[in-house]
Coordinates of C-alpha atoms in Angstrom, one line a residue:
X1 CA 167.6 64.7 59.6
X2 CA 164.5 62.4 59.6
X3 CA 165.6 60.5 62.7
X4 CA 166.7 63.7 64.4
X5 CA 163.2 65.3 64.0
X6 CA 161.5 61.8 65.1
X7 CA 162.6 62.1 68.8
X8 CA 162.2 65.3 70.8
X9 CA 166.0 66.4 72.2
X10 CA 166.4 65.2 76.2
X11 CA 169.3 67.4 77.2
X12 CA 169.0 68.9 80.5
X13 CA 167.4 72.6 80.8
X14 CA 167.6 75.5 83.3
X15 CA 165.2 75.0 85.9
X16 CA 164.3 78.5 85.9
X17 CA 163.2 78.3 82.2
X18 CA 159.4 78.2 82.1
X19 CA 159.1 78.3 78.1
X20 CA 157.2 75.2 76.8
X21 CA 160.2 73.6 75.3
X22 CA 162.2 73.5 78.7
X23 CA 159.0 72.3 80.8
X24 CA 158.5 69.6 77.8
X25 CA 162.2 68.3 78.6
X26 CA 161.6 68.7 82.5
X27 CA 158.6 66.7 82.5
X28 CA 158.7 63.3 84.0
X29 CA 157.0 61.4 81.5
X30 CA 157.8 58.1 82.7
X31 CA 155.4 59.0 85.6
X32 CA 152.4 60.0 83.0
X33 CA 150.4 57.5 81.0
X34 CA 152.7 58.1 78.0
X35 CA 155.8 56.9 79.5
X36 CA 159.1 57.6 78.4
X37 CA 159.6 59.4 75.1
X38 CA 161.9 56.9 73.9
X39 CA 158.9 54.4 74.0
X40 CA 156.7 56.3 72.3
X41 CA 155.2 55.8 68.8
X42 CA 157.4 57.3 66.1
X43 CA 154.4 59.4 64.8
X44 CA 153.9 60.8 68.4
X45 CA 157.6 61.7 68.7
X46 CA 157.6 63.2 65.0
X47 CA 154.3 65.4 66.1
X48 CA 155.9 66.2 69.6
X49 CA 158.9 67.6 67.9
X50 CA 156.7 69.6 65.2
X51 CA 154.7 71.2 67.9
X52 CA 157.6 72.0 70.1
X53 CA 159.4 73.6 67.2
X54 CA 156.3 75.6 65.8
X55 CA 155.9 79.3 66.6
X56 CA 152.1 79.0 66.0
X57 CA 150.1 77.7 68.9
X58 CA 149.9 74.0 68.8
X59 CA 148.7 71.2 71.1
X60 CA 148.5 67.3 71.3
X61 CA 145.9 65.3 73.5
X62 CA 147.2 61.7 73.3
X63 CA 145.8 58.3 74.6
X64 CA 142.6 57.8 76.5
X65 CA 143.7 60.2 79.1
X66 CA 144.3 62.9 76.8
X67 CA 147.6 63.6 78.0
X68 CA 148.8 67.2 76.7
X69 CA 151.8 68.1 74.8
X70 CA 151.9 71.8 73.8
X71 CA 154.4 74.4 72.8
X72 CA 154.8 78.2 73.9
X73 CA 152.1 79.7 71.3
X74 CA 149.9 77.6 73.2
X75 CA 151.2 78.3 76.8
X76 CA 150.1 81.8 76.2
X77 CA 146.5 80.6 75.8
X78 CA 147.0 78.3 78.9
X79 CA 147.9 81.2 81.3
X80 CA 148.6 80.4 84.8
X81 CA 147.5 76.7 83.6
X82 CA 151.0 76.5 82.3
X83 CA 153.5 74.7 83.2
X84 CA 151.2 72.2 85.3
X85 CA 149.2 71.4 82.3
X86 CA 152.3 69.7 80.5
X87 CA 151.7 65.9 80.6
X88 CA 148.3 66.7 82.5
X89 CA 145.0 65.3 81.2
X90 CA 143.2 67.6 79.0
X91 CA 140.0 66.9 81.1
X92 CA 141.7 68.1 84.1
X93 CA 143.5 71.1 82.6
X94 CA 140.0 72.4 80.7
X95 CA 137.4 71.0 83.1
X96 CA 135.5 74.3 82.7
X97 CA 135.0 73.7 79.0
X98 CA 135.2 70.0 78.9
X99 CA 131.4 69.5 78.2
X100 CA 131.8 71.4 75.1
X101 CA 135.3 70.0 73.9
X102 CA 134.7 66.3 75.0
X103 CA 131.8 65.8 72.1
X104 CA 133.9 67.4 69.4
X105 CA 137.1 65.5 70.2
X106 CA 134.9 62.3 70.1
X107 CA 134.3 63.2 66.5
X108 CA 137.9 63.4 65.8
X109 CA 138.6 60.2 67.4
X110 CA 136.5 58.7 64.7
X111 CA 138.6 60.2 62.0
X112 CA 136.8 63.5 61.3
X113 CA 138.6 66.6 61.1
X114 CA 136.8 69.6 62.5
X115 CA 137.4 73.5 62.3
X116 CA 135.6 76.5 64.3
X117 CA 136.2 80.1 63.6
X118 CA 135.0 82.7 66.3
X119 CA 134.2 79.7 68.7
X120 CA 133.4 81.4 72.1
X121 CA 134.3 79.8 75.4
X122 CA 134.4 80.9 78.9
X123 CA 137.9 79.8 80.4
X124 CA 139.5 80.1 83.9
X125 CA 143.3 80.7 83.2
X126 CA 143.7 83.9 85.5
X127 CA 141.7 82.8 88.5
X128 CA 138.5 84.2 87.2
X129 CA 136.3 83.4 84.5
X130 CA 136.9 85.1 80.9
X131 CA 135.0 85.2 77.7
X132 CA 137.4 84.3 74.8
X133 CA 137.2 83.7 71.3
X134 CA 139.2 81.1 69.3
X135 CA 139.8 79.7 65.7
X136 CA 140.3 76.2 66.2
X137 CA 141.6 73.0 63.9
X138 CA 141.1 69.5 65.3
X139 CA 142.9 66.6 63.1
X140 CA 143.1 62.9 64.1
X141 CA 146.3 62.0 65.3
X142 CA 147.4 58.2 64.5
X143 CA 149.9 55.8 66.0
X144 CA 152.5 53.8 63.9
X145 CA 149.5 51.5 63.0
X146 CA 147.1 54.0 61.6
X147 CA 144.8 53.9 64.5
X148 CA 143.5 57.2 65.7
X149 CA 145.1 57.8 69.3
X150 CA 144.8 61.5 69.8
X151 CA 144.0 64.8 68.7
X152 CA 146.3 67.3 67.0
X153 CA 145.0 71.0 68.0
X154 CA 146.1 74.2 65.9
X155 CA 144.6 77.3 67.2
X156 CA 144.9 81.1 67.2
X157 CA 143.3 83.2 70.1
X158 CA 140.9 86.2 68.5
X159 CA 140.0 87.6 71.8
X160 CA 141.6 90.7 71.5
X161 CA 141.0 91.3 67.8
X162 CA 137.3 90.7 68.6
X163 CA 137.5 93.3 71.5
X164 CA 139.2 95.8 69.1
X165 CA 136.5 95.2 66.4
X166 CA 133.8 95.8 69.1
X167 CA 135.5 98.8 70.3
X168 CA 135.8 100.2 66.7
X169 CA 132.2 99.4 66.2
X170 CA 131.4 101.1 69.3
X171 CA 133.3 104.3 68.1
X172 CA 132.0 104.2 64.8
X173 CA 128.4 104.4 66.3
X174 CA 129.4 107.3 68.7
X175 CA 131.0 109.2 65.7
X176 CA 127.8 108.6 63.8
X177 CA 125.8 109.8 66.7
X178 CA 128.2 112.9 67.2
X179 CA 128.3 113.9 63.7
X180 CA 127.7 117.4 62.3
X181 CA 124.3 118.9 61.9
X182 CA 123.7 117.8 58.1
X183 CA 124.7 114.2 59.2
X184 CA 122.3 114.2 62.5
X185 CA 119.5 115.5 60.4
X186 CA 120.1 112.8 57.7
X187 CA 120.2 109.9 60.2
X188 CA 117.1 111.4 61.9
X189 CA 115.4 111.5 58.7
X190 CA 116.3 107.8 58.2
X191 CA 115.2 106.9 61.6
X192 CA 111.7 108.6 60.9
X193 CA 111.4 106.6 57.5
X194 CA 112.1 103.6 59.4
X195 CA 109.3 104.1 61.9
X196 CA 106.2 104.5 59.4
X197 CA 104.1 102.7 62.1
X198 CA 104.4 105.4 64.8
X199 CA 103.6 109.1 64.8
X200 CA 106.9 110.9 64.8
X201 CA 107.3 114.5 65.1
X202 CA 110.5 116.5 65.1
X203 CA 110.3 120.0 66.4
X204 CA 113.3 122.8 66.3
X205 CA 114.8 124.8 69.5
X206 CA 111.8 127.1 69.3
X207 CA 109.5 124.2 69.1
X208 CA 108.2 124.7 65.7
X209 CA 107.4 121.4 63.6
X210 CA 110.1 120.3 61.2
X211 CA 109.0 117.1 60.5
X212 CA 105.6 115.1 60.5
X213 CA 105.4 111.7 59.2
X214 CA 102.4 110.1 57.6
X215 CA 101.6 108.2 60.7
X216 CA 101.5 111.6 62.6
X217 CA 99.0 112.7 59.7
X218 CA 96.7 109.8 60.5
X219 CA 96.6 110.4 64.2
X220 CA 96.2 114.1 64.3
X221 CA 94.0 114.2 60.9
X222 CA 95.8 116.7 59.1
X223 CA 98.7 117.1 56.7
X224 CA 102.2 117.4 57.1
X225 CA 102.2 120.6 55.0
X226 CA 99.7 122.4 57.1
X227 CA 101.7 121.3 60.3
X228 CA 105.4 122.3 59.0
X229 CA 106.5 125.6 61.1
X230 CA 103.6 125.4 63.5
X231 CA 104.0 125.1 67.5
X232 CA 103.7 121.7 68.8
X233 CA 101.3 123.2 71.2
X234 CA 98.7 123.2 68.3
X235 CA 98.4 119.6 69.0
X236 CA 97.2 119.9 72.4
X237 CA 94.1 121.0 74.4
X238 CA 94.1 124.3 75.2
X239 CA 93.9 123.7 79.0
X240 CA 97.3 121.8 78.7
X241 CA 99.3 124.4 76.6
X242 CA 100.2 126.5 79.5
X243 CA 103.6 125.6 80.9
X244 CA 104.2 123.0 78.2
X245 CA 107.0 125.1 76.5
X246 CA 108.7 125.3 79.8
X247 CA 108.6 121.7 80.3
X248 CA 110.1 120.9 76.7
X249 CA 112.7 123.6 77.2
X250 CA 113.7 122.1 80.5
X251 CA 114.3 118.8 78.9
X252 CA 116.1 120.3 75.8
X253 CA 118.6 121.9 77.7
X254 CA 118.9 119.3 80.5
X255 CA 121.3 116.3 80.5
X256 CA 118.6 113.4 80.7
X257 CA 118.1 110.7 78.3
X258 CA 114.9 109.9 76.3
X259 CA 111.9 110.0 78.4
X260 CA 108.6 108.1 78.3
X261 CA 105.4 110.1 79.1
X262 CA 102.0 109.1 79.6
X263 CA 102.5 105.9 81.4
X264 CA 102.2 107.0 85.2
X265 CA 99.8 109.7 84.4
X266 CA 97.7 110.5 81.1
X267 CA 98.7 112.6 78.2
X268 CA 96.0 114.1 75.9
X269 CA 96.4 115.1 72.5
X270 CA 93.9 117.0 70.0
X271 CA 93.3 116.0 66.6
X272 CA 92.9 118.7 64.0
X273 CA 89.1 118.2 64.1
X274 CA 89.2 119.3 67.9
X275 CA 88.6 115.6 69.0
X276 CA 91.0 114.7 72.2
X277 CA 92.3 111.4 72.7
X278 CA 94.8 109.7 75.0
X279 CA 98.3 109.2 74.0
X280 CA 101.8 107.9 75.2
X281 CA 104.8 109.7 74.3
X282 CA 108.6 109.0 74.0
X283 CA 110.8 112.1 73.7
X284 CA 114.6 112.3 72.7
X285 CA 116.9 115.0 72.0
X286 CA 119.7 115.1 69.2
X287 CA 122.3 118.0 69.8
X288 CA 122.2 120.9 72.3
X289 CA 121.6 124.5 72.7
X290 CA 120.6 126.2 69.5
X291 CA 121.1 123.0 67.2
X292 CA 118.9 120.8 69.4
X293 CA 116.3 118.9 67.8
X294 CA 113.7 117.2 69.7
X295 CA 111.9 113.8 68.3
X296 CA 108.8 113.0 69.8
X297 CA 107.3 109.5 68.9
X298 CA 103.6 109.3 69.9
X299 CA 101.1 106.5 70.2
X300 CA 97.5 106.8 70.2
X301 CA 96.2 104.6 72.8
X302 CA 92.5 105.2 72.5
X303 CA 91.7 101.5 72.0
X304 CA 93.9 100.1 74.9
X305 CA 92.0 102.7 77.4
X306 CA 88.9 101.3 75.9
X307 CA 89.9 97.8 76.6
X308 CA 91.1 98.5 80.0
X309 CA 87.8 100.3 80.9
X310 CA 86.0 97.3 79.6
X311 CA 88.4 94.8 81.5
X312 CA 87.7 96.8 84.4
X313 CA 83.9 96.9 84.1
X314 CA 83.8 93.4 83.5
X315 CA 85.9 92.7 86.5
X316 CA 83.5 94.9 88.8
X317 CA 80.9 93.3 87.3
X318 CA 81.9 89.7 87.9
X319 CA 82.9 91.2 91.6
X320 CA 79.6 92.3 92.1
X321 CA 77.9 89.3 90.9
X322 CA 80.0 87.1 92.9
X323 CA 79.2 89.6 96.0
X324 CA 75.4 89.4 95.3
X325 CA 75.6 85.4 95.3
X326 CA 77.2 85.3 98.5
X327 CA 74.8 88.0 99.9
X328 CA 71.8 86.0 98.8
X329 CA 73.4 82.8 100.3
X330 CA 73.9 84.7 103.4
X331 CA 70.8 86.8 103.4
X332 CA 68.7 83.6 102.9
X333 CA 70.2 82.3 106.2
X334 CA 69.9 85.5 108.0
X335 CA 66.3 85.8 107.1
X336 CA 65.8 82.2 108.1
X337 CA 67.3 82.3 111.5
X338 CA 64.5 85.1 113.1
X339 CA 61.9 83.3 111.1
X340 CA 62.8 80.1 112.7
X341 CA 62.9 81.7 116.1
X342 CA 59.4 83.1 115.4
X343 CA 57.8 80.0 114.1
X344 CA 59.6 77.7 116.8
X345 CA 58.6 80.2 119.8
X346 CA 55.3 80.5 118.5
X347 CA 54.8 76.7 118.2
X348 CA 56.1 76.5 121.9
X349 CA 53.4 78.9 122.8
X350 CA 50.7 76.6 121.3
X351 CA 51.9 73.6 123.8
X352 CA 49.3 72.4 126.3
X353 CA 49.8 74.3 129.6
X354 CA 52.4 77.2 128.4
X355 CA 49.1 79.6 128.5
X356 CA 49.1 78.9 132.3
X357 CA 52.8 80.3 132.5
X358 CA 53.0 84.0 132.1
X359 CA 56.6 84.3 132.6
X360 CA 57.3 82.1 129.8
X361 CA 54.7 83.5 127.5
X362 CA 56.3 86.6 128.2
X363 CA 59.5 85.5 127.5
X364 CA 58.8 83.7 124.0
X365 CA 56.6 86.7 123.1
X366 CA 59.8 88.9 123.6
X367 CA 62.0 86.5 121.6
X368 CA 59.4 86.5 119.1
X369 CA 59.3 90.4 118.8
X370 CA 63.1 90.5 118.5
X371 CA 63.5 88.0 115.9
X372 CA 60.8 89.8 114.0
X373 CA 62.4 93.2 114.7
X374 CA 65.8 91.8 113.2
X375 CA 64.3 90.8 110.3
X376 CA 62.4 93.8 109.5
X377 CA 65.5 95.7 110.1
X378 CA 67.1 93.7 107.2
X379 CA 64.3 94.0 104.9
X380 CA 64.1 97.9 105.5
X381 CA 67.9 98.1 104.9
X382 CA 67.6 96.4 101.6
X383 CA 64.6 98.6 100.4
X384 CA 66.7 101.8 101.4
X385 CA 69.7 100.5 99.6
X386 CA 67.5 99.7 96.5
X387 CA 65.8 103.1 96.7
X388 CA 69.1 104.9 97.0
X389 CA 70.5 103.1 93.8
X390 CA 67.3 104.0 92.0
X391 CA 67.5 107.5 93.1
X392 CA 64.2 107.3 94.9
X393 CA 65.1 107.9 98.5
X394 CA 64.6 111.5 99.8
X395 CA 66.2 113.0 102.9
X396 CA 64.7 116.1 104.7
X397 CA 67.5 118.4 105.9
X398 CA 67.0 120.4 108.8
X399 CA 69.1 121.4 111.9
X400 CA 69.6 118.8 114.3
X401 CA 71.4 118.8 117.6
X402 CA 74.1 116.6 117.3
X403 CA 74.4 115.5 120.9
X404 CA 70.6 114.5 121.2
X405 CA 71.1 112.4 117.9
X406 CA 74.0 110.6 119.6
X407 CA 72.4 110.2 123.2
X408 CA 69.2 108.6 121.6
X409 CA 71.4 106.1 119.4
X410 CA 73.8 105.0 122.4
X411 CA 70.6 104.6 124.5
X412 CA 69.5 102.0 122.0
X413 CA 72.7 99.9 121.7
X414 CA 73.7 100.3 125.5
X415 CA 71.7 97.3 126.8
X416 CA 73.6 95.2 123.9
X417 CA 77.0 96.9 124.7
X418 CA 76.5 95.8 128.5
X419 CA 75.8 92.2 127.3
X420 CA 79.2 92.2 125.3
X421 CA 81.2 93.8 128.5
X422 CA 81.6 96.8 126.2
X423 CA 81.8 100.6 127.7
X424 CA 80.6 103.5 125.7
X425 CA 82.0 107.1 126.4
X426 CA 80.0 109.9 124.7
X427 CA 82.5 113.1 124.2
X428 CA 80.3 114.8 121.6
X429 CA 79.5 118.2 123.2
X430 CA 82.0 121.1 122.6
X431 CA 82.3 122.1 126.3
X432 CA 79.5 124.2 127.3
X433 CA 78.1 124.0 123.8
X434 CA 76.8 121.7 121.3
X435 CA 77.1 120.9 117.6
X436 CA 74.2 121.8 115.2
X437 CA 74.4 120.0 111.8
X438 CA 72.1 119.8 108.7
X439 CA 70.9 116.5 108.7
X440 CA 67.9 114.2 108.2
X441 CA 67.4 113.2 112.0
X442 CA 66.0 109.8 110.9
X443 CA 68.7 108.8 108.6
X444 CA 71.4 110.3 111.1
X445 CA 70.0 108.0 113.7
X446 CA 70.1 105.0 111.2
X447 CA 73.9 105.7 110.6
X448 CA 74.8 106.0 114.1
X449 CA 73.0 102.8 114.9
X450 CA 74.7 100.9 112.4
X451 CA 78.2 102.5 113.6
X452 CA 77.7 101.7 117.0
X453 CA 76.1 98.4 116.4
X454 CA 79.2 97.3 114.5
X455 CA 81.5 98.8 117.2
X456 CA 79.9 96.9 119.9
X457 CA 79.6 93.4 117.6
X458 CA 83.3 93.6 116.5
X459 CA 84.7 95.0 120.2
X460 CA 86.6 92.4 122.2
X461 CA 85.3 91.6 125.9
X462 CA 86.1 94.8 128.2
X463 CA 86.7 96.9 124.9
X464 CA 85.7 100.5 124.8
X465 CA 83.7 102.7 122.2
X466 CA 84.4 106.5 122.4
X467 CA 82.2 108.9 120.3
X468 CA 84.1 112.5 119.7
X469 CA 83.0 115.3 117.6
X470 CA 84.8 118.7 116.3
X471 CA 84.1 121.5 114.2
X472 CA 86.3 121.4 110.8
X473 CA 87.6 124.6 109.2
X474 CA 85.5 123.6 105.8
X475 CA 82.2 124.5 107.7
X476 CA 81.6 120.7 108.5
X477 CA 81.1 118.9 111.6
X478 CA 83.0 115.5 112.2
X479 CA 81.8 112.8 114.4
X480 CA 84.0 109.9 115.2
X481 CA 83.0 106.3 116.4
X482 CA 86.3 104.8 117.6
X483 CA 86.3 101.2 119.0
X484 CA 89.1 98.8 120.8
X485 CA 88.0 96.0 118.6
X486 CA 89.9 93.4 116.4
X487 CA 90.4 96.0 113.5
X488 CA 90.4 95.3 109.8
X489 CA 93.5 94.3 107.6
X490 CA 94.8 97.2 105.2
X491 CA 94.3 94.9 102.0
X492 CA 90.6 94.7 103.1
X493 CA 89.9 98.3 103.6
X494 CA 89.1 99.3 99.7
X495 CA 86.2 96.9 100.0
X496 CA 84.9 98.3 103.2
X497 CA 82.0 100.1 101.8
X498 CA 80.9 97.6 99.0
X499 CA 77.6 96.2 99.5
X500 CA 77.1 92.7 100.8
X501 CA 80.9 92.4 101.9
X502 CA 81.4 91.2 105.2
X503 CA 85.3 91.4 105.9
X504 CA 85.8 91.1 109.6
X505 CA 88.1 88.0 110.3
X506 CA 85.7 86.7 113.2
X507 CA 82.2 87.5 111.5
X508 CA 81.4 84.0 112.0
X509 CA 78.4 83.7 114.1
X510 CA 77.9 87.5 114.0
X511 CA 74.5 88.8 112.7
X512 CA 74.3 91.1 109.8
X513 CA 74.0 91.0 105.8
X514 CA 77.1 93.2 105.0
X515 CA 75.0 96.2 103.5
X516 CA 75.0 98.5 106.8
X517 CA 78.2 100.4 106.1
X518 CA 77.5 100.7 102.2
X519 CA 74.1 102.1 103.1
X520 CA 75.5 104.3 105.9
X521 CA 77.9 105.9 103.6
X522 CA 75.2 106.5 101.0
X523 CA 73.0 108.3 103.3
X524 CA 75.7 110.5 104.6
X525 CA 76.6 111.5 101.0
X526 CA 72.7 112.1 100.5
X527 CA 72.8 114.6 103.5
X528 CA 75.9 116.3 101.7
X529 CA 78.3 114.7 104.2
X530 CA 80.6 111.8 103.9
X531 CA 81.5 108.6 105.7
X532 CA 85.2 107.3 106.3
X533 CA 87.1 104.9 108.1
X534 CA 90.7 103.8 109.4
X535 CA 91.7 100.7 111.0
X536 CA 94.5 98.8 112.6
X537 CA 94.5 95.0 112.7
X538 CA 94.6 94.1 116.2
X539 CA 94.0 97.4 117.5
X540 CA 90.8 98.7 116.6
X541 CA 88.8 101.0 113.9
X542 CA 87.6 104.6 113.7
X543 CA 84.7 105.7 111.6
X544 CA 84.5 109.5 110.8
X545 CA 81.0 110.8 109.8
X546 CA 81.1 114.4 108.3
X547 CA 78.0 116.6 107.9
X548 CA 77.7 120.2 106.9
X549 CA 77.3 122.7 109.9
X550 CA 73.8 124.5 110.2
X551 CA 75.1 127.8 109.3
X552 CA 77.3 130.4 111.5
X553 CA 75.6 129.1 114.8
X554 CA 76.9 125.6 114.3
X555 CA 77.9 125.3 117.9
X556 CA 75.2 126.8 120.0
X557 CA 74.9 126.7 123.9
X558 CA 73.5 123.8 125.6
X559 CA 70.1 125.0 127.4
X560 CA 70.4 124.6 131.4
X561 CA 68.5 121.7 132.4

């Protein structure tokens, strides 16, 4: 009997038989690292016979090449890897998990037996990766001399059992969620008790409060005894109560899941002492129809809002400080440039013989005058901006004929436009009529000069500036100044009217301190109007100045002549 078990049978088998026993007998072992079975150590022959005869999944990996022998139970674990795995190296058959298996087998080869329950491995046995669970036992397999030559594996796949258990757990959870009203109320009460750090309020289908936890008492500064049975609307400011019930009902009767409110737009709560505060809320429903309960979990975000305001204020202050630093650096350059011109040309006038050249004296005089005017303009803009910031600048509003203000302003920049090869078209008059606006004429011209100067400075050679005006239905007159210049990138537009900003990509070498547009908008708003802008990079920019129309006679006939 012992001799019969010590060597596997070698009788021929049916070629169509794919059982592990049949495949074992058909395998050309003499072409594997193990050689013919007759030459195997007795211990290996005995182990192989035991594995083949066993009904439990068993497996042998023998020798340095980890040559495999397994039974029908293990063939089921191999999947499509059977029957090719018989006599093949384990590191080839199980290459996808070899990095996990190899270190464990190395320990077994040193004489240590290992066991694992619930070992999760991702194997490819049917042409796709599959997460599987196994209980393993690894034991040293020795040769006739007592040396460890292989690994004896006994394993049970528990994947299906794990999946069934997970399915049962999921079903149990679903049954728990879909229990009767008493069970649902009990679960909800338990959830509330577990959520003591958040304000939790439960309301019935009539939106009457049925639960008000301790955190809610702290947030709203009122006891649960006072709130039970009251409408949840009592916790909202009066102005938010209209329509709130309809929104709650829509959620209660709908099929949606939990909702988080107060993230995209601010929600406001009302404490019992009347103080209002910002909040975020998550609302969920248990049950449907007349048995539905709504649970609201609230969070007071007052502190978060204050921190955000502080961060924004700090960021704005840092940005303003940076802009002012850049402005002062730029301003010092801008002020020195005309001042150097004044000093330089004044020195030239003092050179011997210059006084005898009237044309040269006149030319230098004009240059000195222009440089002084440019410097004076920058200083006046700074003073105007400072006075507006300190609420000390006054404007005197009176009816102003818009076309006259435009023509006088255009005349002042026409020579510069000609020098830049930029044409100006003035289309302000409404046919045979003119627009009359309420404005301070001096400040209106100041705005127009700034817009026209920019439209010329930042235009391209051969470009155009077009001025148009129209009556708006809201009792305002709109004047647009449109250029065909380089335009402004969309991500820079929010900073366009900030003081000391110079956003144009080709501003180098162009005079200016970066306060003209900021000053112009502030002047427009002082005159009860506004100044806006739109721009397309590479196409041009358009600025729209809106001013109040001067009463019913805003559009008046232009006098002949």
